[in-house]
Short mmCIF file of C-alpha atoms in Angstrom, two decimals:
data_model
loop_
_atom_site.label_atom_id
_atom_site.label_comp_id
_atom_site.label_asym_id
_atom_site.label_seq_id
_atom_site.Cartn_x
_atom_site.Cartn_y
_atom_site.Cartn_z
CA MET A 1 107.10 -10.35 -219.85
CA LYS A 2 104.95 -10.93 -222.42
CA GLN A 3 104.05 -7.86 -223.17
CA GLN A 4 107.61 -7.03 -223.65
CA ARG A 5 108.53 -9.26 -225.70
CA GLY A 6 105.70 -8.66 -227.76
CA PHE A 7 107.05 -5.30 -228.39
CA ILE A 8 110.52 -6.58 -229.39
CA VAL A 9 108.79 -8.85 -232.18
CA VAL A 10 108.07 -5.31 -232.99
CA LEU A 11 110.91 -3.22 -232.82
CA ILE A 12 114.04 -4.53 -231.39
CA GLY A 13 113.30 -8.24 -232.34
CA MET A 14 113.57 -6.42 -236.36
CA VAL A 15 117.17 -4.68 -234.79
CA SER A 16 118.32 -7.77 -234.01
CA PHE A 17 117.43 -9.31 -236.87
CA LEU A 18 118.88 -6.72 -239.15
CA LEU A 19 122.48 -6.55 -236.65
CA LEU A 20 122.91 -10.75 -236.91
CA ALA A 21 122.01 -10.68 -240.51
CA SER A 22 125.13 -10.70 -243.20
CA VAL A 23 123.62 -7.91 -245.02
CA ILE A 24 123.08 -5.59 -242.62
CA GLY A 25 119.72 -2.63 -243.24
CA PHE A 26 121.48 0.18 -242.35
CA SER A 27 124.65 1.91 -242.35
CA LEU A 28 127.01 1.38 -238.95
CA VAL A 29 129.12 4.08 -238.23
CA LYS A 30 132.79 2.60 -238.67
CA VAL A 31 135.21 3.06 -235.85
CA THR A 32 139.05 4.66 -237.12
CA ALA A 33 141.74 2.71 -236.22
CA LYS A 34 144.10 4.17 -233.31
CA ALA A 35 147.07 2.95 -230.94
CA GLN A 36 146.63 0.15 -228.42
CA PRO A 37 145.93 1.43 -224.89
CA LYS A 38 148.71 0.63 -222.58
CA THR A 39 148.46 -2.33 -220.56
CA THR A 40 149.78 -1.19 -217.52
CA ALA A 41 147.82 1.50 -215.41
CA ALA A 42 148.96 5.18 -214.92
CA THR A 43 148.91 6.19 -211.54
CA PHE A 44 148.18 9.99 -209.91
CA SER A 45 147.71 11.54 -206.83
CA LEU A 46 145.00 13.30 -205.00
CA ALA A 47 144.17 16.17 -202.55
CA GLY A 48 142.17 18.37 -200.58
CA GLU A 49 140.84 19.73 -197.73
CA VAL A 50 138.60 19.95 -194.49
CA ARG A 51 136.96 23.31 -193.42
CA GLY A 52 134.55 24.38 -191.01
CA GLU A 53 131.59 26.36 -191.76
CA CYS A 54 132.85 30.22 -193.29
CA ILE A 55 132.57 33.15 -191.15
CA GLY A 56 130.99 36.11 -192.25
CA CYS A 57 128.89 37.47 -195.18
CA LYS A 58 131.58 39.50 -197.27
CA PRO A 59 135.04 37.71 -198.53
CA PRO A 60 137.31 37.72 -197.33
CA LEU A 61 135.57 34.79 -195.67
CA SER A 62 137.29 32.81 -192.39
CA CYS A 63 136.81 28.85 -193.01
CA PRO A 64 138.88 27.44 -189.73
CA PRO A 65 140.90 24.09 -191.01
CA PHE A 66 139.33 20.91 -189.34
CA PRO A 67 142.65 18.16 -188.30
CA GLY A 68 142.39 14.80 -187.91
CA VAL A 69 139.76 13.98 -189.94
CA THR A 70 139.79 9.92 -191.63
CA ILE A 71 139.54 10.49 -195.38
CA THR A 72 138.73 7.01 -196.88
CA PHE A 73 138.87 5.44 -200.69
CA THR A 74 137.01 3.04 -202.69
CA ARG A 75 136.45 2.00 -205.97
CA VAL A 76 132.77 2.98 -208.15
CA SER A 77 133.93 1.36 -211.13
CA GLY A 78 137.00 -0.20 -212.46
CA THR A 79 139.61 -2.38 -210.95
CA GLY A 80 142.75 -0.28 -209.80
CA VAL A 81 144.37 -0.45 -206.40
CA VAL A 82 142.89 1.06 -203.18
CA PRO A 83 144.88 2.95 -201.43
CA PRO A 84 144.51 3.07 -197.54
CA PRO A 85 143.16 5.91 -195.60
CA VAL A 86 144.76 9.23 -194.78
CA GLN A 87 143.93 11.96 -192.29
CA THR A 88 144.34 15.96 -192.73
CA ASP A 89 147.04 17.94 -190.99
CA ALA A 90 146.92 20.46 -188.82
CA ASP A 91 145.99 23.02 -191.81
CA GLY A 92 143.00 20.75 -192.74
CA LYS A 93 144.52 19.53 -195.90
CA TRP A 94 145.34 15.56 -197.13
CA SER A 95 147.10 13.97 -200.41
CA GLN A 96 147.35 10.22 -201.15
CA ILE A 97 149.09 8.70 -204.12
CA GLY A 98 148.69 5.16 -205.89
CA PHE A 99 145.24 5.95 -207.96
CA GLU A 100 145.06 3.86 -210.97
CA GLU A 101 143.66 5.44 -214.13
CA GLY A 102 140.77 4.22 -215.32
CA THR A 103 139.18 3.55 -212.19
CA THR A 104 136.65 5.81 -210.88
CA TYR A 105 137.41 6.65 -206.64
CA ARG A 106 135.55 7.84 -204.22
CA VAL A 107 136.60 10.04 -201.49
CA THR A 108 134.67 9.54 -198.27
CA PRO A 109 135.40 11.78 -195.13
CA GLY A 110 135.01 9.94 -191.36
CA GLU A 111 132.39 11.24 -188.82
CA ILE A 112 132.67 13.27 -186.35
CA GLN A 113 129.57 13.34 -183.50
CA GLY A 114 127.42 16.38 -183.86
CA LYS A 115 128.69 17.24 -187.68
CA SER A 116 127.85 16.93 -191.21
CA PHE A 117 130.02 16.96 -194.74
CA SER A 118 129.28 18.55 -197.78
CA PRO A 119 129.88 16.88 -199.79
CA LEU A 120 128.76 13.47 -198.40
CA PHE A 121 131.35 12.21 -201.10
CA SER A 122 132.72 12.38 -203.99
CA ASP A 123 134.10 10.54 -206.76
CA ARG A 124 137.20 11.33 -208.97
CA ILE A 125 138.75 9.36 -212.01
CA LYS A 126 142.02 12.30 -212.25
CA ALA A 127 143.82 14.71 -210.08
CA ASP A 128 141.56 17.80 -211.12
CA ALA A 129 139.90 19.65 -208.40
CA GLY A 130 140.51 18.76 -205.22
CA ALA A 131 138.22 17.02 -203.53
CA ASP A 132 137.27 19.71 -200.78
CA PHE A 133 135.00 19.15 -197.97
CA ILE A 134 132.82 21.49 -195.41
CA VAL A 135 131.98 20.80 -191.80
CA TYR A 136 128.70 22.14 -190.75
CA SER A 137 126.10 22.37 -187.71
CA SER A 138 123.03 20.01 -188.67
CA TYR A 139 119.68 18.86 -188.06
CA SER A 140 116.93 15.86 -189.00
CA VAL A 141 113.59 15.97 -190.54
CA SER A 142 111.14 13.12 -190.51
CA GLY A 143 107.75 12.15 -191.53
CA ARG A 144 105.47 8.64 -192.25
CA VAL A 145 104.25 7.42 -195.64
CA VAL A 146 101.10 5.65 -196.15
CA LEU A 147 98.69 3.43 -198.60
CA ASN A 148 95.35 3.38 -197.85
CA GLY A 149 96.32 4.33 -193.88
CA ILE A 150 98.95 1.62 -193.38
CA GLY A 151 102.19 2.77 -193.32
CA MET A 152 104.52 1.54 -196.34
CA ASP A 153 108.26 0.25 -195.88
CA GLY A 154 111.12 0.66 -198.87
CA VAL A 155 110.30 4.17 -199.99
CA THR A 156 113.32 6.46 -200.54
CA ILE A 157 113.01 9.68 -199.38
CA HIS A 158 115.32 12.63 -200.84
CA VAL A 159 115.94 15.78 -199.41
CA ASN A 160 117.25 18.42 -201.76
CA GLY A 161 118.55 21.64 -200.81
CA PRO A 162 119.51 24.94 -202.62
CA GLU A 163 122.48 24.73 -205.50
CA PRO A 164 125.55 25.66 -205.14
CA GLY A 165 126.90 29.35 -205.68
CA GLY A 166 123.76 31.06 -203.21
CA GLY A 167 126.18 34.04 -202.16
CA PRO A 168 128.88 34.78 -200.22
CA CYS A 169 126.77 34.13 -196.74
CA TYR A 170 126.58 30.07 -197.78
CA PRO A 171 129.81 28.49 -198.13
CA ARG A 172 131.42 27.52 -201.41
CA TYR A 173 129.90 23.77 -200.29
CA TYR A 174 126.96 22.81 -198.67
CA PRO A 175 124.07 19.76 -198.81
CA THR A 176 122.53 19.66 -201.38
CA HIS A 177 121.12 15.82 -201.68
CA PHE A 178 120.22 13.65 -198.85
CA THR A 179 118.11 10.50 -198.82
CA GLY A 180 116.52 8.51 -196.45
CA GLN A 181 114.14 5.49 -196.01
CA THR A 182 111.05 4.28 -194.65
CA ASP A 183 110.66 1.84 -191.86
CA ALA A 184 107.96 -1.46 -191.46
CA ASN A 185 106.09 1.28 -189.92
CA GLY A 186 106.23 3.75 -192.69
CA ASN A 187 108.58 5.99 -190.67
CA TRP A 188 111.36 7.97 -191.90
CA THR A 189 114.13 10.50 -190.76
CA VAL A 190 116.63 11.90 -192.51
CA PRO A 191 119.81 13.56 -190.63
CA GLY A 192 122.41 15.70 -191.54
CA ILE A 193 120.12 18.57 -193.05
CA LYS A 194 122.39 22.26 -192.61
CA ALA A 195 120.90 24.61 -190.39
CA GLY A 196 120.10 28.00 -191.84
CA ILE A 197 120.05 26.72 -195.63
CA VAL A 198 116.13 27.30 -196.75
CA PRO A 199 114.03 25.86 -198.48
CA TYR A 200 114.56 22.47 -199.02
CA VAL A 201 112.18 20.12 -201.04
CA ILE A 202 111.07 17.11 -199.61
CA TYR A 203 109.72 14.12 -202.17
CA PRO A 204 109.63 9.99 -202.21
CA THR A 205 110.27 7.79 -204.49
CA LYS A 206 109.54 3.77 -204.68
CA PRO A 207 109.06 1.86 -208.29
CA GLY A 208 105.34 1.58 -208.89
CA TYR A 209 103.83 4.12 -206.48
CA VAL A 210 102.97 7.83 -206.39
CA PHE A 211 102.64 9.93 -204.04
CA THR A 212 100.42 13.28 -202.33
CA PRO A 213 101.90 15.90 -201.79
CA CYS A 214 104.90 16.02 -203.68
CA PRO A 215 107.05 17.41 -203.64
CA LEU A 216 106.91 19.66 -200.14
CA PHE A 217 109.07 22.68 -198.94
CA LEU A 218 110.46 22.13 -195.70
CA SER A 219 110.02 25.37 -194.01
CA SER A 220 109.84 24.07 -190.61
CA LEU A 221 110.98 21.29 -188.31
CA ASP A 222 107.19 19.86 -188.63
CA GLN A 223 107.23 16.07 -189.73
CA SER A 224 106.55 15.61 -194.23
CA ASN A 225 103.73 13.13 -194.47
CA PHE A 226 102.68 11.68 -198.32
CA GLU A 227 100.08 9.68 -199.25
CA ALA A 228 101.30 6.49 -201.92
CA SER A 229 99.14 5.45 -205.48
CA PRO A 230 99.84 2.64 -207.47
CA VAL A 231 101.19 3.81 -210.67
CA SER A 232 98.20 3.51 -213.37
CA LEU A 233 100.43 4.49 -216.46
CA ALA A 234 104.60 2.67 -216.24
CA VAL A 235 106.99 4.29 -218.49
CA VAL A 236 110.10 2.67 -218.80
CA SER A 237 113.45 2.22 -221.21
CA SER A 238 112.31 0.40 -224.43
CA ALA A 239 115.93 -1.10 -223.72
CA ASP A 240 116.11 -2.57 -220.61
CA PHE A 241 113.06 -2.10 -218.97
CA ASN A 242 114.08 -0.27 -215.88
CA TYR A 243 111.58 1.24 -214.20
CA ARG A 244 113.68 4.36 -212.81
CA PRO A 245 111.78 6.47 -210.25
CA GLY A 246 112.53 10.17 -210.39
CA PHE A 247 111.22 12.94 -209.42
CA CYS A 248 108.23 12.83 -206.97
CA SER A 249 108.69 9.12 -207.98
CA TYR A 250 107.67 9.40 -212.08
CA PRO A 251 109.13 7.26 -214.35
CA THR A 252 112.74 8.84 -215.04
CA VAL A 253 113.14 8.79 -218.92
CA ALA A 254 115.37 10.51 -221.07
CA GLN A 255 115.71 13.25 -223.72
CA GLU A 256 114.83 11.73 -227.04
CA ALA A 257 114.89 8.14 -225.58
CA ILE A 258 113.01 5.24 -227.42
CA VAL A 259 110.51 4.08 -224.17
CA THR A 260 107.66 1.72 -224.02
CA ALA A 261 104.35 2.99 -221.80
CA PHE A 262 102.31 -0.02 -220.36
CA GLY A 263 98.65 0.31 -218.71
CA SER A 264 95.34 -0.64 -220.03
CA ASN A 265 92.94 0.31 -222.25
CA LEU A 266 95.80 1.98 -224.35
CA SER A 267 94.52 1.53 -227.99
CA ALA A 268 91.49 -0.24 -229.46
CA THR A 269 94.04 -2.59 -231.81
CA THR A 270 97.04 -3.32 -232.18
CA GLN A 271 99.18 -1.52 -235.51
CA VAL A 272 103.14 -0.79 -235.83
CA ALA A 273 104.38 2.06 -237.75
CA THR A 274 105.22 1.62 -241.22
CA THR A 275 106.78 4.98 -242.76
CA GLN A 276 109.35 7.17 -241.63
CA PRO A 277 109.39 9.88 -240.32
CA LEU A 278 107.38 7.67 -237.44
CA PRO A 279 103.93 8.83 -237.30
CA THR A 280 102.01 10.62 -234.64
CA GLU A 281 99.04 8.69 -234.32
CA LEU A 282 98.39 4.63 -235.14
CA ALA A 283 94.69 3.51 -235.18
CA GLY A 284 93.70 6.34 -233.80
CA THR A 285 95.88 6.90 -230.50
CA SER A 286 98.87 9.39 -229.90
CA ILE A 287 100.92 10.96 -227.19
CA LYS A 288 101.04 14.31 -226.57
CA ILE A 289 103.80 15.14 -223.91
CA LYS A 290 103.92 18.90 -222.58
CA ASP A 291 107.25 20.29 -220.51
CA GLU A 292 107.76 21.83 -217.70
CA ALA A 293 108.00 25.16 -220.06
CA GLY A 294 104.75 24.98 -220.99
CA VAL A 295 105.45 23.13 -224.45
CA GLU A 296 103.26 20.53 -225.57
CA ARG A 297 104.44 17.82 -228.74
CA ASP A 298 103.65 14.74 -230.17
CA ALA A 299 105.24 11.72 -229.34
CA PRO A 300 106.28 9.73 -232.39
CA LEU A 301 104.90 6.35 -232.36
CA PHE A 302 106.28 2.85 -233.37
CA PHE A 303 103.88 0.36 -232.27
CA VAL A 304 100.35 0.83 -230.15
CA SER A 305 98.25 -1.97 -228.82
CA PRO A 306 96.05 -2.09 -225.57
CA ASN A 307 98.26 -2.44 -223.47
CA GLN A 308 101.78 -1.10 -224.48
CA ILE A 309 102.92 1.46 -226.48
CA ASN A 310 106.50 1.97 -227.81
CA PHE A 311 107.47 5.73 -228.37
CA GLN A 312 110.17 8.35 -229.08
CA VAL A 313 110.33 11.09 -226.34
CA PRO A 314 109.55 14.11 -228.35
CA PRO A 315 113.12 16.17 -229.59
CA GLY A 316 113.08 19.11 -228.01
CA VAL A 317 111.51 18.37 -224.30
CA SER A 318 113.27 20.30 -221.58
CA ALA A 319 115.39 18.65 -219.24
CA GLN A 320 117.33 21.78 -218.21
CA SER A 321 116.26 22.64 -214.52
CA THR A 322 116.94 20.89 -211.18
CA PHE A 323 113.76 18.69 -211.07
CA PRO A 324 112.31 18.30 -214.76
CA THR A 325 108.92 17.18 -215.24
CA ALA A 326 106.46 16.28 -217.93
CA SER A 327 102.91 15.69 -218.20
CA ILE A 328 102.01 13.12 -220.82
CA LYS A 329 98.40 12.16 -222.35
CA ILE A 330 97.60 9.07 -223.87
CA MET A 331 94.36 9.73 -226.72
CA ARG A 332 92.03 7.93 -228.34
CA ASN A 333 90.69 9.34 -230.97
CA GLY A 334 90.62 12.77 -229.21
CA ALA A 335 89.76 11.84 -225.81
CA VAL A 336 92.23 11.30 -223.21
CA VAL A 337 92.54 7.86 -221.18
CA LYS A 338 95.56 7.88 -219.40
CA GLU A 339 97.30 10.77 -217.98
CA GLY A 340 100.65 11.20 -215.56
CA ASN A 341 103.92 13.22 -215.10
CA LEU A 342 107.30 12.11 -216.26
CA SER A 343 110.72 12.94 -214.80
CA ILE A 344 113.07 13.98 -218.03
CA THR A 345 116.72 13.46 -217.99
CA ASP A 346 119.31 14.70 -220.47
CA PHE A 347 121.09 11.25 -220.66
CA GLN A 348 120.64 7.67 -219.31
CA PRO A 349 122.38 4.47 -221.25
CA ALA A 350 120.88 1.24 -221.92
CA PHE A 351 121.49 -1.69 -223.95
CA PHE A 352 119.03 -3.35 -226.38
CA THR A 353 119.85 -7.13 -225.71
CA ALA A 354 119.32 -10.00 -228.12
CA ASP A 355 116.24 -11.88 -226.45
CA ALA A 356 114.24 -9.05 -225.38
CA SER A 357 115.15 -9.29 -221.66
CA GLY A 358 116.84 -6.49 -220.95
CA LYS A 359 119.86 -9.15 -219.95
CA GLY A 360 122.50 -11.45 -221.46
CA LEU A 361 123.59 -11.21 -225.18
CA PRO A 362 123.26 -7.60 -226.26
CA ALA A 363 121.89 -6.46 -229.57
CA ALA A 364 125.41 -5.93 -231.18
CA VAL A 365 128.41 -7.10 -233.94
CA LEU A 366 132.05 -7.43 -234.32
CA TYR A 367 133.79 -5.14 -236.72
CA ARG A 368 136.77 -6.31 -237.30
CA LEU A 369 139.67 -4.30 -239.25
CA LYS A 370 142.77 -5.73 -240.53
CA ALA A 371 146.33 -4.36 -240.91
CA ASN A 372 145.62 -3.55 -244.74
CA GLY A 373 142.17 -1.99 -244.58
CA THR A 374 139.40 -3.77 -245.12
CA ASP A 375 136.78 -4.79 -242.82
CA SER A 376 134.18 -7.23 -241.78
CA TYR A 377 130.83 -7.08 -239.52
CA GLU A 378 130.32 -10.61 -237.73
CA PRO A 379 127.61 -11.47 -235.74
CA ILE A 380 128.34 -12.32 -231.37
CA SER A 381 124.85 -14.02 -231.40
CA ARG A 382 123.35 -17.06 -233.30
CA PHE A 383 119.72 -19.11 -232.96
CA ASP A 384 120.40 -22.63 -231.34
CA PRO A 385 117.16 -24.95 -232.34
CA VAL A 386 117.98 -27.53 -230.38
CA GLN A 387 118.42 -25.48 -226.82
CA ASN A 388 115.27 -22.77 -228.64
CA LYS A 389 117.03 -19.82 -227.70
CA LEU A 390 119.86 -17.54 -228.48
CA VAL A 391 123.36 -18.41 -228.04
CA ALA A 392 126.58 -16.30 -227.58
CA VAL A 393 129.13 -16.88 -230.59
CA PRO A 394 132.79 -16.74 -229.62
CA ILE A 395 134.57 -13.73 -230.65
CA GLU A 396 137.96 -15.18 -231.95
CA PHE A 397 140.78 -12.42 -232.60
CA GLY A 398 143.16 -12.00 -235.16
CA ASP A 399 146.38 -11.39 -235.21
CA GLU A 400 147.96 -8.26 -233.46
CA SER A 401 147.93 -5.90 -236.93
CA GLU A 402 144.01 -6.65 -236.22
CA GLN A 403 141.62 -4.67 -234.59
CA ASP A 404 138.53 -5.59 -232.99
CA PHE A 405 135.77 -3.94 -231.91
CA LEU A 406 132.23 -4.53 -230.14
CA VAL A 407 129.28 -2.09 -231.69
CA LEU A 408 126.49 -2.14 -229.26
CA PHE A 409 123.30 -0.14 -229.71
CA GLY A 410 121.33 1.20 -226.97
CA THR A 411 118.93 3.93 -226.14
CA GLY A 412 118.87 7.23 -224.06
CA GLY A 413 121.31 9.91 -225.85
CA LYS A 414 124.56 10.58 -224.74
CA THR A 415 127.06 12.85 -223.55
CA SER A 416 130.75 14.05 -223.88
CA LEU A 417 132.89 10.62 -225.69
CA GLY A 418 135.65 11.48 -222.50
CA SER A 419 132.99 10.71 -219.52
CA TYR A 420 132.51 6.93 -220.98
CA GLN A 421 134.34 4.21 -218.97
CA VAL A 422 133.72 0.49 -220.30
CA THR A 423 134.95 -2.87 -218.65
CA ILE A 424 135.25 -5.99 -220.01
CA GLY A 425 134.86 -8.86 -217.47
CA GLY A 426 136.51 -6.14 -215.35
CA THR A 427 139.39 -5.02 -217.57
CA PRO A 428 139.03 -1.24 -219.05
CA ALA A 429 138.28 -1.21 -222.59
CA GLU A 430 138.44 1.61 -224.96
CA VAL A 431 135.19 3.36 -226.40
CA THR A 432 135.87 5.28 -229.63
CA TYR A 433 132.63 6.19 -230.78
CA VAL A 434 129.34 7.16 -229.30
CA GLY A 435 126.49 8.53 -231.18
CA PRO A 436 123.03 7.82 -233.40
CA GLN A 437 122.58 5.30 -235.55
CA ILE A 438 121.26 7.34 -237.87
CA SER A 439 119.26 4.92 -239.62
CA PHE A 440 117.17 4.19 -237.06
CA VAL A 441 114.98 6.30 -234.93
CA GLY A 442 116.35 7.12 -231.46
CA LEU A 443 118.84 4.17 -231.68
CA ILE A 444 122.56 5.20 -230.02
CA GLN A 445 125.77 2.47 -231.38
CA THR A 446 128.55 2.74 -228.85
CA ASN A 447 131.93 0.73 -230.70
CA VAL A 448 134.39 -0.32 -227.67
CA ARG A 449 138.18 -1.76 -228.71
CA LEU A 450 138.46 -5.27 -227.17
CA PRO A 451 141.66 -5.68 -225.54
CA ARG A 452 143.84 -8.57 -226.82
CA SER A 453 144.25 -9.54 -222.95
CA LEU A 454 140.64 -11.09 -223.07
CA ILE A 455 141.62 -14.11 -225.28
CA GLY A 456 140.60 -16.85 -223.87
CA ARG A 457 137.96 -15.34 -220.49
CA GLY A 458 135.32 -17.47 -222.22
CA GLN A 459 131.96 -15.28 -220.99
CA VAL A 460 132.59 -11.90 -219.65
CA GLU A 461 130.38 -8.94 -218.34
CA VAL A 462 130.52 -5.88 -220.07
CA ARG A 463 129.52 -2.85 -218.52
CA LEU A 464 129.41 1.40 -219.53
CA LEU A 465 129.42 3.86 -216.97
CA ALA A 466 129.06 7.24 -217.99
CA ALA A 467 128.54 10.59 -216.00
CA GLY A 468 127.85 8.88 -213.38
CA ARG A 469 124.88 6.67 -214.72
CA GLU A 470 125.31 3.07 -215.80
CA ALA A 471 123.80 1.14 -217.93
CA ASN A 472 122.19 -2.16 -217.85
CA PRO A 473 125.55 -4.72 -217.70
CA VAL A 474 125.65 -7.66 -221.39
CA THR A 475 127.27 -10.18 -221.45
CA ILE A 476 129.89 -11.60 -224.63
CA ASN A 477 131.94 -14.44 -224.95
CA ILE A 478 135.62 -14.41 -225.83
CA HIS A 479 137.50 -17.70 -227.20
#
């Protein structure tokens, strides 16, 4: 954590200072005033069907219905009511009402002995396409993971199948991703693999380790075994420091995100970037990232030190394939001192925090818009010299004609505005803007309207979910 805080003194400490100062050193993207959201959640219905594997290789395919399958519902996010389970009818169809807007629901079919479902579940936020499932015959795959010859527990095993749309001989829905876990002896078994669909790709993940061989392609029912070794170069988001193991346990980083590499012997000394565009070499140290297309790019650098480098994932690094990977090389005076692999994703939100821990108070400000058009920015945290730490500044709401917005800062790219779901103390809140903060490389600004129903709630948690990916939760205080 000492290294992490060192980085924040260089980067995020500067960002936090700028955010909390009365004169902000860069231009914030202002929100647009909109009507207050409805206080009563609207409801919607869901429907779908369960069918067996399609028979034949040419349309029309015969996909027999599966009656009597129990369909259950759970919450993924939000606070909406969860309707009771239903069963498929004689035609394999099901429907249910009473789902609340602003909540993500997971639809899961029940078990059938000797059979599996594809997909395993379906997440829904509105009444769009039907939540349909295919029942298929399946088998299990197994293997072992060892570290220095000893079985390794707690390793997640991923078994990925071909992408949907494989042709008329394959059902419309079939499995693409299964997971299992190694036991105390390093043994693992993954059930539910669809018979007749090849090839399957198998790869293990566990934070702090890499595995060989990786990946393996399943061509028979022989055991798939792997050997683990500690990772020598850890790369994490500079906002929340969360190590996200991706394909083959390579660290997952988002396109154009601000990230931190931890290791040893990374640089001869410490140096901070003082110019823009950011330099690609500091104190003789540089980073080169080559994507799967074979294109090598220099990474823009914020800061280098012997044990830590803070940089941006170079714009243009590809994240388009099923298993997007890139190699990373850390160079000192032209010689490679550390190398490894990265798993590249197009999007992974993470919030910067005021105390550089990745938790607690966010690096954020309050934007206040009055009815007469005047506006202001206010801090939501301050340093308390008595406690020797940052503490919350309670947010005060104005009259009902005023609009108040929480302006958060993070990294990890952006996705479509409509996919963002934010809750504050469990209450859905409207996201009015997500996009680059143009004065700082790799910084993403998120504007969230504060519902007046939060008045008097005190300390509340802010959670963000978008495109199925969560940001680190942060807390604010509302008077």
